[in-house]
Coordinates of C-alpha atoms in Angstrom, one line a residue:
Chain S
M350 CA 0.0 0.0 0.0
S351 CA 1.7 3.2 -1.0
N352 CA 1.3 6.4 -2.9
V353 CA 3.6 6.5 -5.9
Q354 CA 4.4 9.8 -7.3
N355 CA 6.6 11.1 -10.1
A356 CA 8.6 13.9 -8.6
P357 CA 12.4 13.3 -8.6
R358 CA 12.2 12.4 -5.0
S359 CA 9.5 10.0 -3.7
I360 CA 7.7 11.2 -0.6
Q361 CA 5.7 8.6 1.2
R362 CA 4.2 9.4 4.5
K363 CA 2.1 7.1 6.6
M364 CA -1.5 8.2 7.2
S365 CA -1.2 11.3 5.1
T366 CA -1.1 12.0 1.4
F367 CA 1.5 14.4 0.3
L368 CA 2.3 14.7 -3.3
S369 CA 4.4 17.4 -4.8
A370 CA 2.2 17.6 -7.9
G371 CA -1.3 18.8 -7.3
R372 CA -4.4 16.9 -8.3
F373 CA -6.5 18.5 -11.0
P374 CA -10.3 18.6 -10.6
W375 CA -11.7 15.1 -10.5
Y376 CA -15.3 16.2 -10.8
N377 CA -17.3 18.2 -13.4
I378 CA -18.9 21.6 -13.0
D379 CA -21.9 20.0 -11.4
G380 CA -19.7 18.7 -8.7
K381 CA -20.1 15.0 -9.7
P382 CA -16.9 13.1 -9.4
V383 CA -15.3 11.2 -12.3
E384 CA -14.3 7.7 -11.5
P385 CA -10.6 6.9 -11.2
F386 CA -9.0 4.5 -13.6
I387 CA -8.6 1.1 -11.9
I388 CA -5.9 -1.3 -13.1
G389 CA -5.7 -4.9 -11.9
M390 CA -2.3 -6.6 -12.0
A391 CA -2.2 -10.3 -11.5
G392 CA 0.6 -12.9 -11.9
G393 CA 2.3 -15.7 -10.0
S394 CA 4.4 -15.1 -6.9
A395 CA 7.6 -13.2 -7.7
S396 CA 6.5 -12.6 -11.3
G397 CA 7.3 -8.8 -11.0
K398 CA 3.9 -7.4 -10.5
T399 CA 5.0 -4.6 -8.2
S400 CA 8.0 -3.6 -10.4
V401 CA 5.8 -3.5 -13.5
S402 CA 3.1 -1.4 -11.7
T403 CA 5.7 1.0 -10.5
R404 CA 7.3 1.3 -13.9
I405 CA 4.0 2.0 -15.6
I406 CA 3.1 4.6 -13.0
R407 CA 6.4 6.4 -13.3
S408 CA 6.3 6.5 -17.1
L409 CA 2.7 7.6 -17.0
G410 CA 3.7 10.8 -15.1
V411 CA 0.3 11.2 -13.5
P412 CA 0.2 12.3 -9.9
W413 CA -2.2 11.0 -7.3
V414 CA -1.8 7.3 -8.1
I415 CA -2.4 4.7 -5.5
L416 CA -0.7 1.3 -5.5
L417 CA -2.9 -1.1 -3.6
S418 CA -1.5 -4.5 -2.6
M419 CA -3.6 -7.6 -2.1
D420 CA -1.4 -8.4 0.9
S421 CA -3.5 -5.9 2.9
F422 CA -6.5 -8.1 2.4
Y423 CA -5.4 -11.4 3.9
K424 CA -8.0 -12.8 6.3
P425 CA -7.2 -12.5 10.0
L426 CA -6.3 -16.0 11.2
T427 CA -7.7 -17.9 14.2
P428 CA -5.2 -19.0 16.9
E429 CA -5.1 -22.6 15.4
Q430 CA -4.4 -21.1 11.9
V431 CA -1.7 -18.9 13.4
A432 CA 0.0 -22.0 14.9
A433 CA -0.2 -23.8 11.5
A434 CA 1.3 -20.7 9.8
H435 CA 4.2 -20.8 12.2
R436 CA 4.8 -24.5 11.2
N437 CA 4.6 -23.5 7.6
E438 CA 1.4 -25.4 7.2
Y439 CA -1.0 -22.7 6.5
D440 CA -1.7 -22.1 2.8
F441 CA -1.3 -18.4 2.1
D442 CA -1.4 -19.1 -1.6
H443 CA -4.9 -20.3 -1.7
P444 CA -7.7 -18.1 -3.0
N445 CA -9.6 -18.5 0.3
A446 CA -6.8 -16.8 2.2
F447 CA -8.1 -13.4 1.1
D448 CA -11.1 -11.3 2.2
Y449 CA -12.8 -10.5 -1.1
E450 CA -15.6 -8.7 0.6
A451 CA -13.4 -6.1 2.2
L452 CA -11.4 -5.9 -1.0
H453 CA -14.4 -5.3 -3.1
Q454 CA -15.8 -2.6 -0.8
T455 CA -12.4 -0.8 -0.7
L456 CA -12.1 -0.8 -4.5
L457 CA -15.7 0.2 -4.9
N458 CA -15.2 3.2 -2.6
L459 CA -12.0 4.2 -4.4
K460 CA -14.0 4.0 -7.6
K461 CA -16.6 6.3 -6.2
G462 CA -13.9 8.7 -5.0
I463 CA -14.7 8.2 -1.4
K464 CA -12.0 8.1 1.3
V465 CA -11.1 4.5 2.3
D466 CA -9.5 2.9 5.2
V467 CA -7.2 0.1 4.0
P468 CA -6.5 -2.6 6.7
I469 CA -2.9 -3.1 7.8
Y470 CA -2.1 -6.8 7.9
D471 CA 0.5 -7.8 10.5
F472 CA 2.5 -10.8 9.3
A473 CA 3.9 -11.4 12.8
T474 CA 0.5 -12.0 14.4
H475 CA -1.4 -12.8 11.2
N476 CA -4.1 -10.3 12.2
R477 CA -5.2 -6.9 11.2
L478 CA -3.8 -4.0 13.2
D479 CA -6.3 -1.9 15.1
K480 CA -5.4 1.1 13.0
S481 CA -5.8 1.3 9.2
Q482 CA -4.3 3.4 6.5
T483 CA -6.5 6.2 5.2
V484 CA -6.3 6.6 1.4
Y485 CA -8.0 9.4 -0.4
G486 CA -7.8 11.0 -3.8
A487 CA -6.7 8.7 -6.6
N488 CA -6.8 9.5 -10.3
V489 CA -5.4 6.0 -11.0
V490 CA -5.5 2.9 -8.8
V491 CA -3.2 0.0 -9.4
F492 CA -4.3 -3.1 -7.6
E493 CA -1.8 -5.9 -7.6
G494 CA -1.8 -9.4 -6.1
I495 CA -1.6 -13.1 -7.1
F496 CA -5.4 -13.3 -7.1
A497 CA -6.1 -9.8 -8.4
L498 CA -8.2 -11.3 -11.2
Y499 CA -9.8 -14.1 -9.3
D500 CA -13.0 -12.7 -7.9
K501 CA -15.6 -11.6 -10.5
S502 CA -17.1 -8.7 -8.4
V503 CA -13.6 -7.3 -8.0
R504 CA -12.7 -7.8 -11.7
D505 CA -15.9 -6.0 -12.7
L506 CA -14.5 -2.8 -11.1
M507 CA -11.4 -2.8 -13.2
D508 CA -10.9 -0.7 -16.3
L509 CA -7.8 -2.6 -17.4
K510 CA -6.7 -6.1 -16.4
I511 CA -3.1 -7.2 -16.8
F512 CA -1.5 -10.5 -16.2
V513 CA 2.3 -10.7 -15.7
D514 CA 3.4 -14.0 -17.1
T515 CA 6.9 -14.7 -16.0
D516 CA 8.6 -18.1 -16.5
A517 CA 8.2 -20.5 -13.5
D518 CA 12.0 -21.1 -13.3
I519 CA 12.7 -17.4 -13.0
R520 CA 9.9 -17.0 -10.4
L521 CA 11.4 -19.8 -8.3
A522 CA 14.9 -18.4 -8.6
R523 CA 13.7 -15.0 -7.5
R524 CA 11.7 -16.5 -4.6
L525 CA 14.7 -18.5 -3.4
K526 CA 16.9 -15.4 -3.5
R527 CA 14.3 -13.2 -1.8
D528 CA 13.4 -15.6 1.0
I529 CA 16.9 -16.8 1.8
A530 CA 18.9 -13.6 1.3
E531 CA 16.3 -11.1 2.5
R532 CA 14.1 -13.0 4.9
G533 CA 16.7 -15.4 6.3
R534 CA 14.8 -18.6 5.6
D535 CA 16.6 -21.9 4.8
I536 CA 16.5 -23.4 1.4
R537 CA 14.7 -26.5 2.5
G538 CA 11.7 -24.6 4.0
V539 CA 11.4 -22.4 0.9
L540 CA 11.4 -25.3 -1.5
D541 CA 9.0 -27.2 0.7
Q542 CA 6.6 -24.3 0.7
Y543 CA 7.0 -23.9 -3.0
R544 CA 6.2 -27.5 -3.7
K545 CA 3.4 -27.7 -1.2
F546 CA 1.6 -24.4 -1.8
V547 CA 3.0 -22.0 -4.3
K548 CA 3.3 -24.2 -7.4
P549 CA -0.2 -25.9 -6.9
A550 CA -1.8 -22.5 -6.3
F551 CA -0.3 -21.1 -9.5
D552 CA -1.3 -24.1 -11.6
E553 CA -4.8 -24.5 -10.2
H554 CA -5.9 -21.0 -9.3
I555 CA -3.7 -18.3 -10.6
Y556 CA -2.8 -19.4 -14.1
P557 CA -6.5 -19.9 -15.0
T558 CA -7.3 -16.2 -14.2
M559 CA -5.0 -15.2 -17.2
K560 CA -8.0 -15.7 -19.4
Y561 CA -9.7 -12.6 -17.8
A562 CA -6.7 -10.4 -18.6
D563 CA -7.0 -7.7 -21.3
V564 CA -3.2 -7.7 -21.7
I565 CA -0.6 -10.3 -20.9
I566 CA 2.9 -9.2 -20.3
P567 CA 5.4 -12.1 -20.9
R568 CA 8.8 -11.7 -19.0
G569 CA 7.6 -9.0 -16.6
L570 CA 9.8 -6.0 -16.2
D571 CA 12.1 -7.0 -19.0
N572 CA 9.4 -6.5 -21.5
V573 CA 10.0 -2.8 -22.2
A574 CA 7.9 -2.8 -25.4
A575 CA 4.8 -4.2 -23.7
I576 CA 5.0 -1.7 -20.8
D577 CA 5.5 1.1 -23.3
V578 CA 2.3 0.1 -25.2
I579 CA 0.3 -0.1 -22.0
T580 CA 1.5 3.3 -20.8
K581 CA 0.6 5.0 -24.1
H582 CA -2.8 3.4 -24.0
L583 CA -3.4 4.6 -20.4
A584 CA -2.2 8.1 -21.2
R585 CA -4.7 8.3 -24.0
Q586 CA -7.5 7.0 -21.8
L587 CA -6.8 9.5 -19.1
N588 CA -6.4 12.3 -21.5
D589 CA -9.9 11.6 -22.9
R590 CA -11.3 12.1 -19.4
G591 CA -9.5 15.4 -19.0
L592 CA -11.7 17.9 -17.2
S593 CA -11.4 21.6 -17.7
L594 CA -13.4 23.5 -15.1
K595 CA -12.1 26.8 -16.2
V596 CA -14.0 26.7 -19.5
A597 CA -17.1 25.3 -17.7
L598 CA -17.0 28.0 -15.1
S599 CA -17.3 30.7 -17.7
N600 CA -20.6 29.1 -18.8
I601 CA -22.2 29.3 -15.4
N602 CA -25.4 31.3 -15.6
V603 CA -25.0 34.2 -13.2
K604 CA -28.5 35.3 -12.4
K605 CA -29.3 38.7 -11.1
E606 CA -30.6 37.4 -7.8
L607 CA -28.1 35.6 -5.5
P608 CA -28.6 31.9 -4.8
S609 CA -30.5 30.9 -1.7
I610 CA -27.5 29.1 -0.3
L611 CA -26.2 32.5 0.7
R612 CA -26.3 33.8 4.3
T613 CA -24.9 37.4 4.5
L614 CA -24.3 39.1 7.8
K615 CA -26.7 41.9 8.8
P616 CA -25.3 45.0 6.9
T617 CA -24.6 47.2 9.9
N618 CA -22.6 50.4 10.0
E619 CA -20.1 48.6 12.2
L620 CA -19.6 45.8 9.7
K621 CA -19.1 48.3 6.9
A622 CA -16.5 50.1 8.9
L623 CA -14.6 46.9 9.6
L624 CA -14.7 46.0 5.9
T625 CA -13.5 49.5 5.0
I626 CA -10.4 49.1 7.1
I627 CA -9.7 45.6 5.7
R628 CA -10.2 46.7 2.1
D629 CA -8.2 49.9 2.4
R630 CA -4.8 49.4 0.7
T631 CA -3.2 51.9 3.1
T632 CA -4.1 49.9 6.2
S633 CA -1.1 48.8 8.2
R634 CA -0.5 45.1 8.6
H635 CA -1.0 45.5 12.3
D636 CA -4.5 46.9 11.8
F637 CA -5.3 44.6 8.9
I638 CA -4.7 41.5 11.1
F639 CA -6.6 42.9 14.0
Y640 CA -9.7 43.9 12.0
A641 CA -9.6 40.8 9.8
E642 CA -9.7 38.6 13.0
R643 CA -12.5 40.7 14.4
L644 CA -14.6 40.3 11.3
S645 CA -13.7 36.6 11.1
R646 CA -15.0 36.0 14.6
I647 CA -18.4 37.6 13.7
I648 CA -18.6 35.4 10.6
V649 CA -17.7 32.3 12.6
E650 CA -20.5 33.1 15.1
R651 CA -22.9 33.5 12.2
G652 CA -21.8 30.2 10.8
L653 CA -22.4 28.4 14.1
A654 CA -25.9 29.8 14.2
E655 CA -26.6 27.5 11.2
L656 CA -26.1 24.4 13.3
P657 CA -29.1 22.5 14.6
F658 CA -30.2 23.1 18.1
G659 CA -32.5 21.2 20.5
N660 CA -34.6 22.4 23.4
A661 CA -33.2 22.0 26.9
D662 CA -34.5 23.4 30.1
V663 CA -31.9 24.5 32.6
I664 CA -32.1 25.4 36.3
T665 CA -30.6 28.8 37.2
P666 CA -28.7 29.4 40.4
I667 CA -31.8 31.0 41.9
G668 CA -33.7 27.8 41.3
S669 CA -36.0 28.8 38.5
I670 CA -36.3 27.1 35.1
Y671 CA -35.0 28.7 31.9
K672 CA -36.3 27.2 28.7
G673 CA -33.0 27.1 26.8
V674 CA -31.5 25.3 23.8
I675 CA -28.3 23.3 23.3
W676 CA -26.2 22.3 20.4
K677 CA -27.1 18.9 19.0
E678 CA -24.1 18.2 16.8
Q679 CA -20.3 18.2 16.9
V680 CA -18.5 20.6 14.6
C681 CA -15.1 20.9 13.1
G682 CA -13.3 23.4 11.0
V683 CA -11.4 22.9 7.7
S684 CA -9.3 25.8 6.5
V685 CA -8.3 26.3 2.9
I686 CA -4.7 27.2 3.2
R687 CA -3.4 29.9 3.1
S688 CA -5.9 32.6 3.6
G689 CA -8.6 30.4 5.1
A690 CA -6.2 29.7 8.0
T691 CA -6.7 33.3 9.0
M692 CA -10.1 32.4 10.4
E693 CA -8.8 29.6 12.6
R694 CA -8.2 32.0 15.5
G695 CA -11.8 33.0 15.3
L696 CA -12.9 29.4 15.3
R697 CA -10.7 28.5 18.2
S698 CA -11.9 31.5 20.3
V699 CA -15.5 30.5 20.0
V700 CA -15.4 26.7 19.9
K701 CA -13.0 25.3 22.5
D702 CA -10.8 22.5 21.3
I703 CA -12.3 22.4 17.8
P704 CA -10.6 20.0 15.5
I705 CA -9.3 21.8 12.4
G706 CA -8.4 20.1 9.1
K707 CA -6.4 21.6 6.3
I708 CA -6.7 21.6 2.6
L709 CA -4.1 23.1 0.3
I710 CA -5.4 24.2 -3.1
Q711 CA -3.3 26.1 -5.5
T712 CA -4.1 27.5 -8.9
D713 CA -1.9 26.1 -11.6
P714 CA -0.4 29.1 -13.3
S715 CA -0.3 27.5 -16.8
T716 CA -3.9 26.3 -16.9
G717 CA -5.7 28.4 -14.3
E718 CA -7.2 25.2 -12.9
P719 CA -7.2 24.6 -9.2
Q720 CA -5.1 21.8 -7.9
L721 CA -5.3 19.9 -4.7
H722 CA -1.9 19.5 -3.0
Y723 CA -2.6 18.4 0.5
C724 CA -5.4 17.4 2.7
K725 CA -5.5 16.3 6.3
L726 CA -8.9 16.0 8.0
P727 CA -10.2 14.9 11.4
S728 CA -10.8 11.2 11.2
D729 CA -14.3 11.5 12.5
I730 CA -15.2 14.2 10.1
S731 CA -18.2 12.3 8.8
Q732 CA -19.8 12.6 12.3
R733 CA -19.5 16.3 12.4
Y734 CA -20.8 19.5 10.9
V735 CA -18.0 21.1 8.8
L736 CA -17.2 24.8 8.7
I737 CA -14.9 25.3 5.7
S738 CA -13.1 28.7 5.8
D739 CA -11.5 30.7 3.0
A740 CA -11.0 34.4 2.8
Q741 CA -13.0 34.9 -0.3
I742 CA -15.0 33.2 -3.0
A743 CA -14.1 34.5 -6.4
T744 CA -14.8 32.1 -9.3
G745 CA -15.7 29.4 -6.9
A746 CA -13.2 27.0 -8.4
A747 CA -11.3 26.5 -5.1
A748 CA -14.5 26.4 -3.1
L749 CA -15.9 23.7 -5.3
M750 CA -12.8 21.6 -4.9
A751 CA -12.7 22.1 -1.1
I752 CA -16.4 21.1 -0.8
R753 CA -15.8 18.1 -3.1
V754 CA -13.0 16.9 -0.8
I755 CA -15.3 17.1 2.2
L756 CA -18.1 15.3 0.4
D757 CA -15.6 12.5 -0.5
H758 CA -15.1 12.0 3.2
D759 CA -18.7 11.1 3.7
V760 CA -20.0 14.4 4.9
P761 CA -23.5 15.2 3.5
Q762 CA -23.9 18.6 1.7
D763 CA -26.4 19.9 4.3
R764 CA -23.7 19.5 7.0
I765 CA -21.3 21.8 5.2
I766 CA -21.1 25.5 5.9
F767 CA -18.7 27.6 3.9
L768 CA -17.3 30.7 5.6
S769 CA -15.8 33.6 3.7
L770 CA -15.2 37.3 4.3
I771 CA -16.4 38.3 0.8
A772 CA -17.8 36.6 -2.2
A773 CA -18.5 37.3 -5.9
P774 CA -21.8 36.3 -7.5
L775 CA -20.1 33.9 -10.0
G776 CA -18.6 31.9 -7.2
L777 CA -21.8 31.8 -5.3
H778 CA -23.7 30.5 -8.4
T779 CA -21.0 28.0 -9.1
I780 CA -21.3 26.5 -5.6
A781 CA -25.1 26.6 -5.7
N782 CA -25.2 24.9 -9.1
A783 CA -23.1 22.0 -7.9
F784 CA -24.0 21.8 -4.3
P785 CA -27.4 23.4 -3.6
S786 CA -27.6 22.2 0.0
V787 CA -24.3 23.7 1.1
R788 CA -24.6 27.0 3.0
V789 CA -22.3 29.9 2.5
V790 CA -21.8 32.6 5.1
T791 CA -20.1 35.8 4.0
A792 CA -19.9 39.4 5.1
E793 CA -20.5 41.1 1.8
V794 CA -21.0 40.3 -1.9
D795 CA -18.8 42.1 -4.4
Q796 CA -20.3 42.6 -7.7
E797 CA -17.4 42.0 -10.1
L798 CA -14.5 39.8 -11.1
D799 CA -11.7 41.1 -13.3
D800 CA -10.2 39.3 -16.2
Q801 CA -7.9 37.3 -14.0
G802 CA -10.7 36.2 -11.8
H803 CA -9.9 38.6 -8.9
V804 CA -12.7 40.1 -6.8
V805 CA -13.2 43.8 -7.4
P806 CA -13.1 46.0 -5.3
G807 CA -12.0 43.0 -3.1
F808 CA -9.2 43.3 -0.6
G809 CA -6.2 42.2 -2.6
N810 CA -4.3 39.1 -1.7
F811 CA -5.6 38.3 1.7
G812 CA -3.0 35.7 2.6
D813 CA -0.1 38.0 1.6
R814 CA -1.4 40.9 3.6
Y815 CA -2.2 38.7 6.7
F816 CA 1.1 36.8 6.7
G817 CA 3.3 39.6 5.4
T818 CA 4.5 37.8 2.3
Y819 CA 4.4 40.5 -0.3
Chain V
M870 CA -33.4 49.7 23.5
V871 CA -31.8 47.2 21.2
I872 CA -31.9 43.5 21.7
L873 CA -29.5 41.1 20.1
E874 CA -31.0 39.0 17.3
Q875 CA -32.4 36.0 19.2
T876 CA -30.7 33.2 17.3
S877 CA -30.7 29.6 18.5
E878 CA -27.0 30.1 18.8
L879 CA -27.4 33.0 21.3
K880 CA -30.1 31.1 23.2
A881 CA -27.7 28.2 23.5
L882 CA -25.0 30.5 25.0
M883 CA -27.5 31.9 27.4
S884 CA -28.6 28.4 28.4
I885 CA -25.1 27.7 29.4
I886 CA -24.5 30.8 31.5
R887 CA -27.9 30.6 33.2
S888 CA -27.6 27.0 34.3
K889 CA -26.6 26.4 37.9
D890 CA -24.6 23.3 36.8
T891 CA -22.2 25.2 34.5
Q892 CA -18.6 25.0 35.7
R893 CA -16.8 28.3 36.3
S894 CA -14.4 27.9 33.4
D895 CA -17.4 27.4 31.0
F896 CA -19.3 30.2 32.6
I897 CA -16.4 32.6 31.9
F898 CA -15.8 31.3 28.4
Y899 CA -19.4 31.5 27.3
S900 CA -20.1 34.8 29.1
D901 CA -17.1 36.2 27.2
R902 CA -18.6 35.0 23.9
I903 CA -21.9 36.8 24.5
I904 CA -20.1 39.9 25.8
R905 CA -18.1 40.0 22.6
L906 CA -21.3 39.9 20.5
L907 CA -22.8 42.6 22.7
V908 CA -19.8 44.8 22.4
E909 CA -19.8 44.4 18.6
E910 CA -23.5 45.4 18.5
A911 CA -22.9 48.3 20.9
L912 CA -20.2 49.7 18.6
N913 CA -22.6 49.6 15.8
H914 CA -24.6 52.4 17.5
L915 CA -21.7 54.8 17.3
P916 CA -21.8 57.5 14.6
F917 CA -20.1 56.7 11.3
V918 CA -18.9 58.9 8.5
E919 CA -18.8 57.8 4.8
K920 CA -15.3 57.1 3.6
T921 CA -14.1 55.9 0.2
V922 CA -10.9 53.9 0.2
T923 CA -8.9 52.3 -2.6
T924 CA -8.4 48.6 -2.4
P925 CA -5.1 46.8 -3.3
M926 CA -6.9 46.0 -6.6
G927 CA -6.9 49.7 -7.3
A928 CA -10.7 49.9 -7.1
P929 CA -12.6 52.4 -5.0
Y930 CA -14.8 51.0 -2.2
K931 CA -17.4 53.3 -0.7
G932 CA -17.2 52.4 3.0
L933 CA -17.7 53.8 6.4
A934 CA -15.3 54.9 9.2
F935 CA -15.9 55.2 12.9
K936 CA -16.3 58.8 14.0
G937 CA -15.4 60.2 17.4
S938 CA -13.8 58.5 20.3
I939 CA -15.1 56.1 22.9
C940 CA -14.4 55.0 26.4
G941 CA -15.7 52.2 28.6
V942 CA -17.1 52.7 32.1
S943 CA -17.6 49.6 34.1
I944 CA -19.9 49.4 37.2
M945 CA -17.9 47.5 39.7
R946 CA -17.7 44.5 40.3
A947 CA -19.6 42.7 37.6
G948 CA -19.2 45.3 34.9
E949 CA -15.4 44.7 35.0
A950 CA -16.1 41.2 33.6
M951 CA -17.1 42.9 30.3
E952 CA -13.9 44.9 30.0
Q953 CA -11.9 42.2 28.2
G954 CA -14.6 41.9 25.5
L955 CA -14.3 45.7 24.9
R956 CA -10.6 45.6 24.9
D957 CA -10.6 42.8 22.4
C958 CA -12.5 45.0 19.9
C959 CA -11.0 48.3 20.8
R960 CA -7.3 48.2 21.6
S961 CA -6.1 50.6 24.2
V962 CA -9.6 51.8 25.0
R963 CA -9.8 54.0 28.1
I964 CA -11.9 52.5 30.9
G965 CA -13.4 54.4 33.8
K966 CA -14.7 52.8 37.0
I967 CA -17.7 53.4 39.1
L968 CA -18.4 51.7 42.5
I969 CA -21.9 51.9 43.7
Q970 CA -23.2 50.1 46.8
R971 CA -26.6 50.0 48.4
D972 CA -26.9 52.0 51.6
E973 CA -27.9 49.5 54.3
E974 CA -30.1 52.0 56.1
T975 CA -31.9 53.9 53.3
A976 CA -31.7 51.0 50.7
K977 CA -30.7 53.7 48.2
P978 CA -27.8 53.2 45.9
Q979 CA -24.8 55.2 47.0
L980 CA -21.8 56.3 44.9
Y981 CA -18.6 55.2 46.6
Y982 CA -16.0 55.8 44.0
A983 CA -15.7 57.1 40.4
K984 CA -12.5 57.4 38.4
L985 CA -13.2 58.5 34.8
P986 CA -11.1 59.7 31.9
P987 CA -10.7 63.5 32.1
D988 CA -12.0 64.1 28.6
I989 CA -15.0 61.8 29.1
S990 CA -17.4 64.5 28.0
E991 CA -16.0 64.3 24.5
R992 CA -16.4 60.6 24.3
F993 CA -19.1 58.0 23.7
C994 CA -19.4 55.9 26.9
L995 CA -20.1 52.2 26.8
L996 CA -21.5 51.7 30.3
L997 CA -20.9 48.1 31.3
D998 CA -22.9 46.1 33.7
P999 CA -24.0 42.5 33.0
M1000 CA -27.4 42.7 34.7
L1001 CA -30.0 45.4 34.9
A1002 CA -32.5 44.5 37.7
T1003 CA -34.2 47.4 39.5
G1004 CA -32.2 50.0 37.6
G1005 CA -31.2 51.8 40.8
S1006 CA -27.4 51.5 40.4
A1007 CA -27.7 52.0 36.6
N1008 CA -29.5 55.3 37.1
K1009 CA -27.0 56.3 39.7
A1010 CA -24.1 55.5 37.3
I1011 CA -25.7 57.5 34.5
E1012 CA -26.2 60.4 36.9
V1013 CA -22.5 60.3 37.5
L1014 CA -21.7 60.3 33.8
L1015 CA -24.1 63.2 33.2
S1016 CA -22.5 65.2 36.0
H1017 CA -19.2 64.8 34.2
G1018 CA -20.6 66.6 31.2
V1019 CA -21.6 63.5 29.2
S1020 CA -24.9 63.9 27.3
E1021 CA -27.5 61.2 27.3
E1022 CA -27.0 60.5 23.6
Q1023 CA -23.4 59.7 24.4
V1024 CA -24.2 56.8 26.7
I1025 CA -24.7 53.3 25.5
F1026 CA -25.7 51.0 28.4
V1027 CA -24.6 47.4 27.7
N1028 CA -25.9 44.4 29.6
L1029 CA -26.5 40.7 29.2
I1030 CA -29.9 40.5 30.8
C1031 CA -32.4 43.0 32.2
S1032 CA -35.8 43.2 33.8
P1033 CA -38.7 45.2 32.4
E1034 CA -38.7 47.2 35.6
G1035 CA -35.1 48.1 35.1
I1036 CA -35.6 49.1 31.5
E1037 CA -38.5 51.4 32.6
K1038 CA -36.3 53.2 34.9
V1039 CA -33.4 53.9 32.5
L1040 CA -35.4 54.1 29.3
H1041 CA -34.3 57.7 28.7
V1042 CA -30.9 56.4 27.7
S1043 CA -30.3 53.8 25.0
A1044 CA -29.9 50.4 26.5
I1045 CA -28.7 47.2 24.9
R1046 CA -29.5 43.9 26.3
S1047 CA -29.6 40.3 25.2

C-alpha cells in the first residue's frame, strides 16, 4: 500500500497523502466526481507485478496514483491457523486466504472517489492491526496481487486487467533469492513451501485467471515494449477524461438574484467600517490582522448559528427554570490554506478544542485550474458539521474543490457551511449549481471579477497581507 | 433599546450561563462570547462617516469609518467582567470605573467611587454592567456620567440580561441587552 508519485524524490508518508504535484479537478462543473481508472495486475508469486506497476506509474507521469497491494486483504487468522502458519502449514497461496468482501468494498469506494481505510495486515501475528491506513484522492488505482483477477465482483470494477506471465524457473529463482537472502529462511523450507503451496496454487488457481486479462505481459519488467504500449494506452484514456473546469465555469449562468445558499451578515454600519479598514490598501499590517480577525469572529458566530439546536431546560442558580436550547451536533473546521487559515483563530476562540483540518489548493499558473496539493482532515469528520473557511470566494473553483473533498469524506452537503469574508456572484452561483444544500456565510458580496478572476473591489491578496509575504 | 438578534446560537449560549450546573471555566468562556457579541453590537450604535478607500486591486470602495472616540465605564464589580470583551474589539480603549453600593439604612444606591477619563465629555461611553435589575445603580451611574458633562446620547448601556422594571427606569438612555 503506497502512494507513488513522479517527482524526482519519492515522498511517502504514513497516514497522510503528500504529493508534490497537485491533483487537477476530478469532478465536473456540477460537482459530480469522475471515476478513477482502476488497473488490476495479477501474476504468479515473484513474477514482478510490483515492479511492472511502479514502472507504468512512473512512465505515465500522472500524480495521485495509488498502488494497492492484495497483501493488505489477507483474512485475519484464528489461533489454530496462526499456529499452523508458524509451522509453515497454512496455505497463504490459496484463494480462500483473502477477504474479497473487504477488498471489493475498498475498490468500490475508491472508484466512487470516497475516502477508504485500508486494513494493515501484520505478518507477525497474522491479524489486522487496530489502525488502518487512510487513502484518499486517486486518479489511477493500481491493484496488484496473485489473485487480483480471481473474484468476479472485484474484476468488474477494473478498467484494465493485466497478467504478468513470468517463467516458472525465474519466479522460483527470485523467490529463493528473496526468501533466503532477504528474509533469512533456509532453502529446505522455501522449497518445501514452493512444492506444497506456491506451485499448486499457481497451476490450479492463478494461471487460469489469465484468461480474464486484457493484456498479458510475458517476461515481466524486462518486456519494455509491452510496458510502453500499455503506458501509451493509459495516457490516451486518461487524457480523454480530462476535465477543464475553467471553461465550464465561464458558462455558469450568473442570475441577477443571488442563490438561496447564501447567508450574509446583517449589513450594519459597524460591519461596513470593519470592511472599509480591511479593504483599504493603506491599512497597516498590524491593523489589517486585528480587524480581519474581528470580522472573522463575527462570521464564525454567524456560521455556528446555522447548526441545529435542540430544546433543553436548565435550572438557574436562583432555582428557576429557563427554557433554553443546546447544540445537538459536533463541529469541526477545515481551512483552505493559506488565507482560510486566518479564520482559525476566530474558530478556536468560540469553539474550545475544535478540530481543524487543512486543505491546500493552488491555482496552476499554466492552466488556471485549481489543484489539490494536500489534505489532512479529522478522522471522525463524517460525524461532524464542517465549517470550511476561506478568505474569499471568487470564481468558486477552489471552493468547489474544497467542498468536493469534504463530500468525498462522507459528509453530506447539508452539514457543510462555507465561511468567507467576501464573495463574488459567479462563485456563489458556481457553488449553488453544484452543491445546492451547502450553505455559504459571507460578510459582503462584491459585484465584479476582473479578467484574472480577482474580486473587485476586493481586498487584494488576503494571505499575503495577513502573513506579510508581499 | 436594542436586543441582540435572538438566534438559537445566542439562546444556547444563554442556556449555558444561566444553568446552575455550569462550571466556572465554562461560565467565563461563554459569558465572554456573549459579551463580545454585545460589544460588537454596541459599537454599531456609534456614529459613522462615509469614507471611500482604494483597495489593493486599485478599485474604490465606498465604505464607512468610525467617528469620534469612545471609552468604557464599568460598574464594579460585575461590569469589569465585560472589559476584556471591549478591549478585544478596541485596543487601548480608556476605561473608567464606578463603584456603587446599596446603603444599608436607606436602601438607596450610594456612589462610593468614580474614576473616569478626564476628557469623558467628548467621548461616547459604553457603560458596562451584566445585569439590569431594579435600575437603581444604573441610574446612579448614568447620573455620575451626566455630572461629568456627558450627554445622554453619548451613553450606551450594555448588559446581558435586564428586567422590564429596570428598563422602565433607565429608558431615557439607550440600553442594549440580550
